[in-house]
One Martini backbone bead per residue (centre of mass of N, CA, C, O) as a GRO file, in nm:
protein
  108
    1UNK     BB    1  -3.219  -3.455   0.756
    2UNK     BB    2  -3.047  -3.364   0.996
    3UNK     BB    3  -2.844  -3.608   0.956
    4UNK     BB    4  -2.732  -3.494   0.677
    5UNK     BB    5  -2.634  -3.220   0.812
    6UNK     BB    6  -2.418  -3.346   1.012
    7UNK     BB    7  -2.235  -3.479   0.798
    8UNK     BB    8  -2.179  -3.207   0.595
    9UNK     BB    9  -2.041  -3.051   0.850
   10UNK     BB   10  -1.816  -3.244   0.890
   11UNK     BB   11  -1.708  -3.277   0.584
   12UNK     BB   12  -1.639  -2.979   0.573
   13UNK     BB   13  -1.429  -2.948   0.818
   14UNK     BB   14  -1.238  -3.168   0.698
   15UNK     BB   15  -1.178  -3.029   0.454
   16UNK     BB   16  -1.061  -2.781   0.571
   17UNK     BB   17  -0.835  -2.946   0.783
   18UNK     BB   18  -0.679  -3.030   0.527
   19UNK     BB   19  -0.655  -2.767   0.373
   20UNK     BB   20  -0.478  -2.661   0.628
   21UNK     BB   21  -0.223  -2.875   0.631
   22UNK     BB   22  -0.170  -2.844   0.389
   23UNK     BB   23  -0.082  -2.629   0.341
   24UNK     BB   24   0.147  -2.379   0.295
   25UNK     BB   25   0.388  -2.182   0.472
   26UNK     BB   26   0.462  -1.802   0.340
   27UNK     BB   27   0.549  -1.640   0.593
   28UNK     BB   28   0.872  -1.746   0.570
   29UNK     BB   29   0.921  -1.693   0.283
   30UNK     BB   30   1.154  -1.434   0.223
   31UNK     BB   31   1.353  -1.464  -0.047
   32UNK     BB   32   1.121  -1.291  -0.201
   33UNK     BB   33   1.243  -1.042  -0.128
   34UNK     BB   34   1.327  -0.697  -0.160
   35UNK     BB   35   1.510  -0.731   0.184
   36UNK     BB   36   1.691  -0.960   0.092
   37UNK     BB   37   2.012  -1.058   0.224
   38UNK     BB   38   2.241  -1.261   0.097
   39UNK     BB   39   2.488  -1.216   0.306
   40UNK     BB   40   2.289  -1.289   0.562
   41UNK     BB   41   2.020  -1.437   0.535
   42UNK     BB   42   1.839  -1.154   0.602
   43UNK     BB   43   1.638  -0.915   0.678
   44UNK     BB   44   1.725  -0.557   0.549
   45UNK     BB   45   1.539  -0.258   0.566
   46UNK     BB   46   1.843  -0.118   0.454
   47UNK     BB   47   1.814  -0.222   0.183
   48UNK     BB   48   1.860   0.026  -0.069
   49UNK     BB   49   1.853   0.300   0.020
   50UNK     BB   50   2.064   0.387  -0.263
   51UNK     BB   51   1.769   0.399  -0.418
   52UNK     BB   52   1.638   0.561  -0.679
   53UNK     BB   53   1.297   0.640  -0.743
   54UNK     BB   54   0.956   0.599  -0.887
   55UNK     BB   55   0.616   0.769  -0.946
   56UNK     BB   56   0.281   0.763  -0.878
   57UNK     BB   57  -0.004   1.002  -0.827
   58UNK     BB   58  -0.297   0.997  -0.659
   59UNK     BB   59  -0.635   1.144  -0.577
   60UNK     BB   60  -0.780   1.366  -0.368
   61UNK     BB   61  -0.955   1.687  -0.355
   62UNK     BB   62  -1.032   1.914  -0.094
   63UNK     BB   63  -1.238   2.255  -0.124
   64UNK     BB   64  -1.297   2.564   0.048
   65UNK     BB   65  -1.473   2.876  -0.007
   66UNK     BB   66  -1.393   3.152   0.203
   67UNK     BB   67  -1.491   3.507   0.208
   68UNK     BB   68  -1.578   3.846   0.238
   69UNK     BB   69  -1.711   3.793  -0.071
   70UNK     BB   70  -1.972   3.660  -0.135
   71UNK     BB   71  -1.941   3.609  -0.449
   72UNK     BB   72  -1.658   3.423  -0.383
   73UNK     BB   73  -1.834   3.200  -0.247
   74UNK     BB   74  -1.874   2.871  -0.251
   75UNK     BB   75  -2.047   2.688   0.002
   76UNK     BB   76  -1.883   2.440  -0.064
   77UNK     BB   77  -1.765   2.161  -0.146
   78UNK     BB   78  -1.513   2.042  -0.335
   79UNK     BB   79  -1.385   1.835  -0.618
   80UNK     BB   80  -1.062   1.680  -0.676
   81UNK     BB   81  -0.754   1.604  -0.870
   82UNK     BB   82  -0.457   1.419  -0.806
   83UNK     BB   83  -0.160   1.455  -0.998
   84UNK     BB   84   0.162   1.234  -1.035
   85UNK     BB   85   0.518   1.292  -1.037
   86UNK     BB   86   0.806   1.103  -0.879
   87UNK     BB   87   1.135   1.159  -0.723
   88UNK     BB   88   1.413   0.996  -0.575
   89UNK     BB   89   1.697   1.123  -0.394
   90UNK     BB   90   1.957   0.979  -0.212
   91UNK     BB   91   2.134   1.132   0.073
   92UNK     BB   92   2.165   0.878   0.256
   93UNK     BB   93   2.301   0.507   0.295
   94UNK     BB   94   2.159   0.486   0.649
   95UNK     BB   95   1.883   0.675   0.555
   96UNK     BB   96   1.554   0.707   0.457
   97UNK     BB   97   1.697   1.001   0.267
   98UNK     BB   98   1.511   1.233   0.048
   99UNK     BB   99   1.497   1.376  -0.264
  100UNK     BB  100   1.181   1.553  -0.332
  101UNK     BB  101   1.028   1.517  -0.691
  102UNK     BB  102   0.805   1.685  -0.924
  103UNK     BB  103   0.478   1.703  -1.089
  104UNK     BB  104   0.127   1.841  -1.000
  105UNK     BB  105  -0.240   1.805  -1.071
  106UNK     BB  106  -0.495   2.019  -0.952
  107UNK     BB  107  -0.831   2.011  -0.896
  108UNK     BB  108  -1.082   2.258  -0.824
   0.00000   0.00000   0.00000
């Protein structure tokens, strides 16, 4: 019984080291990146500066209410939603800075 798990682990090892060395390595494979430059041939994080985005934010909010009004205290942590829509429009294509506006739904 010994014997064949001692078997056993070695065919897992050997499948292991085998699927490890077919696989492909796609971590230098940067040309599918939306960063890639191709007059340059190489990654350029400053490249698209100058277009502006669109997106959806979502989160949590939490809120608690303390007054010197006793009615009016909340006792303890309420949670709620926060939702919105944002845009941003690029100020300068040198540097990552935007004009952002948005509209959104905080729930107390």
């Amino acid at each position: 019984m010994y014997k064949r798990i001692r078997i056993m682990k070695r065919l897992a090892f050997i499948m292991m080291a085998l699927l490890l060395a077919l696989m492909p390595a796609t971590a230098q494979n940067y040309r599918d990146s939306r960063y890639y430059n191709s007059r340059t041939d190489r990654l350029d994080y400053r490249y698209n500066y100058g277009s502006p985005y669109y997106g959806f934010r979502i989160g949590p909010a939490f809120t608690f209410v303390n007054s010197d009004d006793s009615r009016l205290d909340g006792g303890d942590w309420q949670t709620g939603l926060n939702v919105g829509v944002v845009a941003g429009i690029p100020l300068t294509d040198s540097a990552p800075l935007y004009l952002e506006t948005g509209l959104s739904y905080i729930e107390k």
